[in-house]
Amino acid sequence: MDHSHHHGMGHDHGSMSTESMARCKMHMLWNWETVDTCVVFRSWHVTSTTTFILSFLAIASISIFFEWLKQVAIAYDKRLAATLTKGKTPLSGTETPGEEALLIARGSAVKGGNYEVPPIPRIIRACLYGAENFTSLFIMLIFMTYNGYLVAAVSLGAAAGHWIFGDTIDAEAITGSYQPFKGGACH
């Protein structure tokens, strides 16, 4: 049916913007979409190639930030362990095994002893852990877009962050009973 005769009869659809008609595409399968992808939030809607490139860079930056955050937490635990062990003897069975595991897993020099962690350092450690956990889960949600480009942004950012912030290694901890801390998250 030809509707060309309706032009000019009060059916003006020209006032609708293309942006208001654009919709987020949510995929449950691997995809390579660059436009109309929503990243985690409906408000993070990729509407053009430019916003896609900016999103790619933002996601890579989040992964770099995550690598930095992990190194900050490890360094803090090492400094805390050094401070706690200076001139003190370990507690015998009064601290939870989780504290010892965290101190050892973060690569500290403390072996075979539990030390009481004062309230302020415990709060700082809890905040660092919470930030690591949140960032890790946020990265997982980005992965769940199943967008190959965004997954690549996460992986490239993680590799770049590891290269930038992973410039040293505690060989003594690695060759001993060291187990890298993985936390409760996927990344």
XYZ file of N, CA and C in Angstrom:
561
model
N 0.844 -1.168 0.000
C 0.000 0.000 0.000
C 0.885 1.226 0.000
N 0.604 2.160 -0.860
C 1.381 3.383 -1.009
C 0.837 4.451 -0.063
N 1.673 4.931 0.856
C 1.284 5.967 1.805
C 1.947 7.296 1.480
N 2.500 7.440 0.320
C 3.200 8.673 -0.032
C 2.246 9.868 -0.058
N 0.961 9.639 -0.265
C 0.004 10.739 -0.303
C -0.269 11.321 1.087
N 0.171 10.636 2.161
C -0.032 11.146 3.517
C 0.975 12.213 3.891
N 1.983 12.428 3.093
C 2.992 13.422 3.397
C 2.345 14.798 3.510
N 2.568 15.451 4.625
C 2.002 16.787 4.808
C 0.609 16.769 5.392
N 0.076 15.625 5.816
C -1.278 15.549 6.338
C -1.283 15.397 7.862
N -0.370 16.080 8.536
C -0.350 16.011 9.992
C 0.362 14.788 10.538
N 1.018 14.032 9.686
C 1.751 12.845 10.118
C 3.251 13.106 10.052
N 3.672 14.238 10.549
C 5.070 14.624 10.452
C 5.892 13.861 11.475
N 6.680 12.891 11.005
C 7.563 12.117 11.875
C 8.979 12.672 11.847
N 9.207 13.734 11.114
C 10.527 14.336 10.996
C 11.002 14.953 12.297
N 10.112 15.209 13.247
C 10.519 15.836 14.495
C 11.148 14.834 15.461
N 11.009 13.528 15.201
C 11.634 12.530 16.057
C 13.124 12.513 15.776
N 13.916 12.621 16.827
C 15.358 12.589 16.622
C 15.812 11.136 16.503
N 16.888 10.956 15.788
C 17.452 9.628 15.631
C 17.907 9.102 16.984
N 18.403 10.007 17.841
C 18.894 9.591 19.146
C 17.782 9.011 20.013
N 16.587 9.594 19.949
C 15.503 9.075 20.772
C 14.999 7.733 20.256
N 15.249 7.432 18.989
C 14.813 6.167 18.422
C 15.856 5.067 18.647
N 17.105 5.452 18.947
C 18.156 4.466 19.151
C 17.880 3.681 20.428
N 18.170 2.401 20.374
C 17.915 1.543 21.528
C 19.166 0.747 21.843
N 19.286 0.411 23.090
C 20.399 -0.442 23.509
C 20.197 -1.845 22.959
N 21.280 -2.418 22.491
C 21.239 -3.811 22.057
C 21.911 -4.640 23.143
N 21.178 -5.570 23.679
C 21.729 -6.465 24.694
C 21.865 -7.848 24.064
N 23.085 -8.334 24.034
C 23.357 -9.631 23.405
C 23.713 -10.664 24.463
N 23.264 -11.849 24.248
C 23.648 -12.976 25.103
C 24.627 -13.887 24.363
N 25.053 -13.438 23.203
C 26.035 -14.165 22.409
C 27.155 -13.206 22.034
N 28.287 -13.747 21.690
C 29.437 -12.956 21.279
C 29.045 -12.041 20.124
N 29.480 -10.788 20.183
C 29.140 -9.843 19.123
C 30.257 -8.837 18.941
N 30.170 -8.105 17.830
C 31.161 -7.082 17.492
C 30.468 -5.750 17.199
N 29.349 -5.487 17.840
C 28.610 -4.234 17.641
C 29.445 -3.043 18.124
N 29.350 -1.943 17.404
C 30.054 -0.745 17.840
C 29.095 0.386 18.195
N 27.892 0.330 17.696
C 26.911 1.383 17.961
C 25.665 0.738 18.563
N 25.009 1.463 19.445
C 23.811 1.025 20.171
C 24.095 -0.089 21.171
N 25.314 -0.134 21.638
C 25.668 -1.040 22.724
C 25.515 -0.277 24.028
N 24.967 -0.904 25.025
C 24.919 -0.311 26.357
C 25.939 -1.028 27.216
N 26.743 -0.253 27.920
C 27.792 -0.804 28.758
C 27.357 -0.654 30.214
N 26.954 -1.729 30.818
C 26.555 -1.850 32.221
C 25.274 -1.073 32.545
N 25.208 0.187 32.193
C 24.034 1.015 32.491
C 23.348 1.449 31.205
N 22.062 1.678 31.266
C 21.328 2.202 30.117
C 21.866 3.591 29.730
N 22.326 4.337 30.741
C 22.850 5.680 30.463
C 24.226 5.648 29.793
N 24.929 4.514 29.857
C 26.203 4.373 29.145
C 25.907 3.736 27.796
N 25.229 4.484 26.977
C 24.746 4.024 25.673
C 25.693 4.541 24.604
N 26.319 3.632 23.895
C 27.238 3.987 22.820
C 26.404 4.316 21.593
N 26.441 5.578 21.186
C 25.576 6.024 20.088
C 26.331 6.365 18.809
N 27.660 6.332 18.851
C 28.443 6.664 17.656
C 29.811 5.999 17.752
N 30.547 6.073 16.675
C 31.901 5.528 16.675
C 32.771 6.284 17.677
N 32.580 7.573 17.781
C 33.352 8.380 18.731
C 33.082 7.949 20.168
N 31.810 7.772 20.538
C 31.519 7.346 21.904
C 31.979 5.909 22.139
N 32.032 5.109 21.080
C 32.550 3.754 21.228
C 34.044 3.790 21.533
N 34.784 4.620 20.815
C 36.226 4.741 21.061
C 36.476 5.275 22.468
N 35.706 6.273 22.893
C 35.842 6.819 24.245
C 35.499 5.754 25.290
N 34.485 4.944 25.027
C 34.117 3.869 25.941
C 35.228 2.822 26.013
N 35.799 2.487 24.873
C 36.909 1.536 24.810
C 38.056 2.026 25.696
N 38.406 3.301 25.558
C 39.495 3.889 26.345
C 39.137 3.942 27.836
N 37.880 4.254 28.141
C 37.446 4.297 29.543
C 37.524 2.907 30.170
N 37.125 1.894 29.431
C 37.160 0.518 29.943
C 38.605 0.061 30.137
N 39.471 0.381 29.192
C 40.889 0.047 29.356
C 41.450 0.756 30.592
N 41.029 1.986 30.821
C 41.478 2.744 31.994
C 40.986 2.112 33.289
N 39.770 1.606 33.294
C 39.246 0.914 34.482
C 40.098 -0.310 34.790
N 40.499 -1.045 33.771
C 41.350 -2.226 33.982
C 42.734 -1.825 34.471
N 43.277 -0.739 33.941
C 44.572 -0.242 34.420
C 44.447 0.176 35.881
N 43.369 0.877 36.207
C 43.112 1.288 37.588
C 43.044 0.073 38.515
N 42.400 -0.989 38.071
C 42.282 -2.202 38.880
C 43.654 -2.794 39.183
N 44.523 -2.827 38.190
C 45.882 -3.343 38.409
C 46.636 -2.459 39.398
N 46.468 -1.152 39.301
C 47.093 -0.226 40.247
C 46.563 -0.474 41.658
N 45.249 -0.626 41.767
C 44.615 -0.833 43.061
C 45.125 -2.107 43.734
N 45.298 -3.170 42.961
C 45.831 -4.410 43.528
C 47.231 -4.194 44.086
N 48.053 -3.446 43.353
C 49.416 -3.189 43.822
C 49.425 -2.303 45.066
N 48.511 -1.346 45.144
C 48.406 -0.495 46.329
C 48.053 -1.345 47.545
N 47.105 -2.260 47.392
C 46.698 -3.117 48.503
C 47.841 -4.023 48.952
N 48.584 -4.580 48.013
C 49.728 -5.439 48.350
C 50.798 -4.633 49.078
N 51.117 -3.455 48.563
C 52.134 -2.604 49.194
C 51.703 -2.193 50.605
N 50.422 -1.869 50.765
C 49.933 -1.482 52.089
C 50.072 -2.645 53.064
N 49.695 -3.839 52.645
C 49.807 -5.004 53.518
C 51.262 -5.314 53.871
N 52.166 -5.144 52.918
C 53.585 -5.370 53.205
C 54.097 -4.378 54.240
N 53.746 -3.093 54.072
C 54.174 -2.073 55.050
C 53.549 -2.356 56.415
N 52.283 -2.727 56.422
C 51.594 -3.023 57.671
C 52.226 -4.231 58.360
N 52.523 -5.257 57.605
C 53.142 -6.458 58.176
C 54.512 -6.129 58.751
N 55.278 -5.323 58.050
C 56.600 -4.934 58.551
C 56.464 -4.144 59.849
N 55.482 -3.264 59.907
C 55.251 -2.475 61.116
C 54.794 -3.365 62.265
N 53.896 -4.279 61.999
C 53.360 -5.147 63.051
C 54.396 -6.119 63.603
N 55.314 -6.564 62.765
C 56.285 -7.570 63.208
C 57.503 -6.957 63.875
N 57.700 -5.665 63.770
C 58.878 -5.006 64.324
C 58.851 -5.081 65.856
N 59.699 -5.947 66.423
C 59.852 -6.056 67.861
C 58.690 -6.700 68.602
N 57.792 -7.373 67.911
C 56.647 -8.008 68.566
C 56.663 -9.501 68.312
N 55.978 -10.225 69.169
C 55.825 -11.660 68.956
C 54.400 -11.932 68.507
N 54.212 -12.983 67.706
C 52.867 -13.283 67.206
C 51.911 -13.676 68.327
N 50.640 -13.434 68.079
C 49.592 -13.892 68.985
C 49.438 -15.390 68.806
N 49.084 -16.087 69.846
C 48.922 -17.532 69.697
C 47.443 -17.880 69.633
N 46.942 -18.030 68.431
C 45.586 -18.507 68.212
C 44.470 -17.530 68.527
N 44.772 -16.261 68.790
C 43.693 -15.334 69.119
C 43.154 -14.624 67.888
N 43.882 -14.633 66.818
C 43.438 -13.953 65.597
C 42.821 -14.995 64.658
N 41.903 -14.582 63.846
C 41.258 -15.511 62.918
C 42.235 -15.929 61.828
N 42.103 -17.140 61.294
C 43.001 -17.577 60.235
C 42.906 -16.687 58.997
N 41.803 -16.027 58.806
C 41.639 -15.149 57.643
C 42.644 -14.027 57.629
N 42.953 -13.461 58.791
C 43.930 -12.379 58.855
C 45.314 -12.866 58.447
N 45.732 -14.016 58.979
C 47.040 -14.546 58.625
C 47.089 -14.856 57.132
N 46.040 -15.472 56.647
C 46.000 -15.820 55.224
C 46.097 -14.577 54.362
N 45.422 -13.500 54.756
C 45.488 -12.271 53.979
C 46.879 -11.673 54.020
N 47.507 -11.641 55.189
C 48.846 -11.080 55.283
C 49.836 -11.882 54.452
N 49.753 -13.208 54.528
C 50.670 -14.040 53.761
C 50.332 -13.961 52.280
N 49.053 -14.016 51.942
C 48.649 -14.012 50.533
C 49.020 -12.719 49.851
N 49.072 -11.612 50.568
C 49.440 -10.330 49.972
C 50.944 -10.217 49.775
N 51.689 -11.241 50.170
C 53.122 -11.248 49.915
C 53.945 -10.666 51.049
N 53.429 -10.602 52.249
C 54.198 -10.041 53.350
C 55.267 -11.023 53.795
N 56.195 -10.514 54.587
C 57.282 -11.344 55.083
C 56.876 -12.100 56.339
N 55.657 -11.915 56.835
C 55.208 -12.571 58.057
C 54.947 -14.040 57.746
N 55.619 -14.909 58.517
C 55.389 -16.339 58.338
C 55.233 -16.957 59.714
N 54.236 -17.788 59.857
C 54.065 -18.525 61.086
C 53.583 -17.713 62.271
N 52.910 -16.611 62.058
C 52.432 -15.857 63.200
C 51.296 -14.929 62.854
N 50.437 -14.756 63.846
C 49.324 -13.816 63.700
C 49.602 -12.589 64.534
N 49.288 -11.437 63.988
C 49.487 -10.177 64.679
C 48.167 -9.419 64.667
N 47.873 -8.802 65.780
C 46.628 -8.038 65.868
C 46.750 -6.779 65.017
N 45.767 -6.567 64.154
C 45.754 -5.397 63.286
C 44.900 -4.324 63.962
N 45.482 -3.154 64.219
C 44.724 -2.078 64.864
C 43.529 -1.630 64.009
N 42.557 -0.975 64.619
C 41.318 -0.603 63.914
C 41.506 0.239 62.649
N 42.329 1.267 62.684
C 42.484 2.135 61.501
C 43.061 1.353 60.316
N 44.158 0.600 60.494
C 44.633 -0.214 59.366
C 43.608 -1.248 58.888
N 42.814 -1.781 59.807
C 41.771 -2.735 59.400
C 40.736 -2.048 58.514
N 40.383 -0.816 58.867
C 39.420 -0.056 58.053
C 40.015 0.221 56.674
N 41.279 0.624 56.644
C 41.939 0.904 55.358
C 41.991 -0.363 54.514
N 42.366 -1.492 55.134
C 42.416 -2.754 54.396
C 41.038 -3.156 53.881
N 40.013 -2.953 54.712
C 38.648 -3.292 54.295
C 38.210 -2.417 53.124
N 38.550 -1.132 53.161
C 38.200 -0.234 52.055
C 38.916 -0.627 50.771
N 40.200 -0.954 50.881
C 40.941 -1.400 49.699
C 40.351 -2.687 49.135
N 40.017 -3.620 50.018
C 39.416 -4.872 49.569
C 38.066 -4.616 48.890
N 37.253 -3.759 49.501
C 35.951 -3.430 48.914
C 36.097 -2.792 47.544
N 37.071 -1.882 47.408
C 37.305 -1.236 46.107
C 37.770 -2.249 45.068
N 38.664 -3.162 45.481
C 39.108 -4.214 44.564
C 37.938 -5.085 44.123
N 37.123 -5.482 45.084
C 35.990 -6.345 44.793
C 35.008 -5.653 43.859
N 34.660 -4.400 44.159
C 33.723 -3.655 43.318
C 34.250 -3.521 41.896
N 35.518 -3.126 41.768
C 36.100 -2.928 40.436
C 36.135 -4.240 39.662
N 36.485 -5.315 40.340
C 36.519 -6.625 39.707
C 35.142 -7.029 39.173
N 34.133 -6.845 39.995
C 32.777 -7.212 39.562
C 32.262 -6.288 38.460
N 32.650 -5.019 38.508
C 32.267 -4.086 37.446
C 32.885 -4.533 36.114
N 34.145 -4.956 36.164
C 34.813 -5.462 34.964
C 34.099 -6.720 34.454
N 33.655 -7.566 35.371
C 32.906 -8.760 34.975
C 31.624 -8.363 34.229
N 30.941 -7.331 34.711
C 29.720 -6.885 34.039
C 30.025 -6.358 32.634
N 31.150 -5.705 32.463
C 31.564 -5.260 31.125
C 31.777 -6.475 30.231
N 32.431 -7.493 30.762
C 32.637 -8.735 30.006
C 31.299 -9.321 29.572
N 30.289 -9.177 30.423
C 28.990 -9.789 30.131
C 28.205 -9.066 29.037
N 28.771 -8.016 28.456
C 28.174 -7.444 27.249
C 28.430 -8.370 26.064
N 29.376 -9.297 26.242
C 29.783 -10.247 25.191
C 30.257 -9.531 23.929
N 30.718 -8.294 24.104
C 31.210 -7.531 22.976
C 32.716 -7.737 22.862
N 33.141 -8.284 21.738
C 34.550 -8.606 21.537
C 35.466 -7.410 21.701
N 35.042 -6.249 21.234
C 35.867 -5.046 21.361
C 36.011 -4.629 22.829
N 34.915 -4.711 23.586
C 34.965 -4.299 24.987
C 35.745 -5.303 25.829
N 35.641 -6.581 25.493
C 36.443 -7.600 26.161
C 37.919 -7.342 25.877
N 38.223 -6.978 24.643
C 39.607 -6.642 24.283
C 40.086 -5.425 25.066
N 39.218 -4.448 25.271
C 39.592 -3.259 26.047
C 39.951 -3.638 27.477
N 39.166 -4.545 28.072
C 39.450 -5.018 29.435
C 40.811 -5.713 29.464
N 41.028 -6.615 28.527
C 42.266 -7.403 28.517
C 43.484 -6.544 28.204
N 43.363 -5.643 27.258
C 44.482 -4.748 26.944
C 44.792 -3.826 28.119
N 43.752 -3.323 28.771
C 43.959 -2.478 29.947
C 44.617 -3.253 31.082
N 44.179 -4.492 31.296
C 44.776 -5.326 32.350
C 46.248 -5.597 32.043
N 46.552 -5.918 30.792
C 47.947 -6.176 30.410
C 48.789 -4.909 30.566
N 48.258 -3.779 30.135
C 48.988 -2.511 30.266
C 49.198 -2.171 31.744
N 48.168 -2.333 32.541
C 48.280 -2.052 33.964
C 49.274 -2.969 34.654
N 49.266 -4.233 34.269
C 50.212 -5.184 34.856
C 51.632 -4.812 34.460
N 51.818 -4.388 33.226
C 53.144 -3.982 32.758
C 53.598 -2.718 33.487
N 52.703 -1.763 33.649
C 53.051 -0.489 34.297
C 53.336 -0.691 35.787
N 52.460 -1.410 36.487
C 52.537 -1.492 37.941
C 53.171 -2.783 38.454
N 53.420 -3.734 37.575
C 54.013 -5.005 37.993
C 55.490 -5.073 37.668
N 56.220 -3.999 37.949
C 57.628 -3.937 37.565
C 58.572 -4.625 38.554
N 58.041 -5.109 39.668
C 58.875 -5.842 40.619
C 58.179 -7.147 40.988
N 58.975 -8.071 41.515
C 58.431 -9.352 41.954
C 59.137 -9.749 43.248
N 58.396 -10.277 44.177
C 58.946 -10.764 45.438
C 59.301 -12.233 45.235
N 60.519 -12.474 44.761
C 60.950 -13.828 44.399
C 60.920 -14.763 45.600
N 61.253 -14.249 46.786
C 61.246 -15.081 47.985
C 59.836 -15.580 48.302
N 58.867 -14.701 48.150
C 57.480 -15.096 48.413
C 56.981 -16.083 47.357
N 57.375 -15.880 46.116
C 56.918 -16.748 45.024
C 57.489 -18.153 45.166
N 58.760 -18.266 45.547
C 59.383 -19.587 45.643
C 59.013 -20.309 46.929
N 58.403 -19.604 47.888
C 57.963 -20.224 49.137
C 56.550 -20.745 48.999
N 55.772 -20.580 50.037
C 54.388 -21.086 50.035
C 53.399 -20.005 49.618
N 53.852 -19.041 48.896
C 53.034 -17.908 48.469
C 51.882 -18.346 47.574
N 50.704 -17.848 47.852
C 49.534 -18.047 46.999
C 48.985 -16.666 46.675
N 48.906 -16.286 45.397
C 48.387 -14.958 45.079
C 46.954 -14.799 45.548
N 46.651 -13.629 46.056
C 45.315 -13.333 46.563
C 44.341 -13.159 45.405
N 43.254 -13.900 45.421
C 42.262 -13.793 44.360
C 40.960 -13.187 44.853
N 40.713 -13.201 46.139
C 39.470 -12.614 46.645
C 38.261 -13.415 46.207
N 37.088 -12.809 46.333
C 35.860 -13.500 46.001
C 35.360 -13.163 44.616
N 36.154 -12.483 43.820
C 35.680 -12.014 42.526
C 36.322 -12.780 41.381
N 35.840 -12.507 40.212
C 36.267 -13.250 39.025
C 37.589 -12.774 38.445
N 37.922 -11.526 38.630
C 39.075 -10.950 37.928
C 40.267 -10.849 38.844
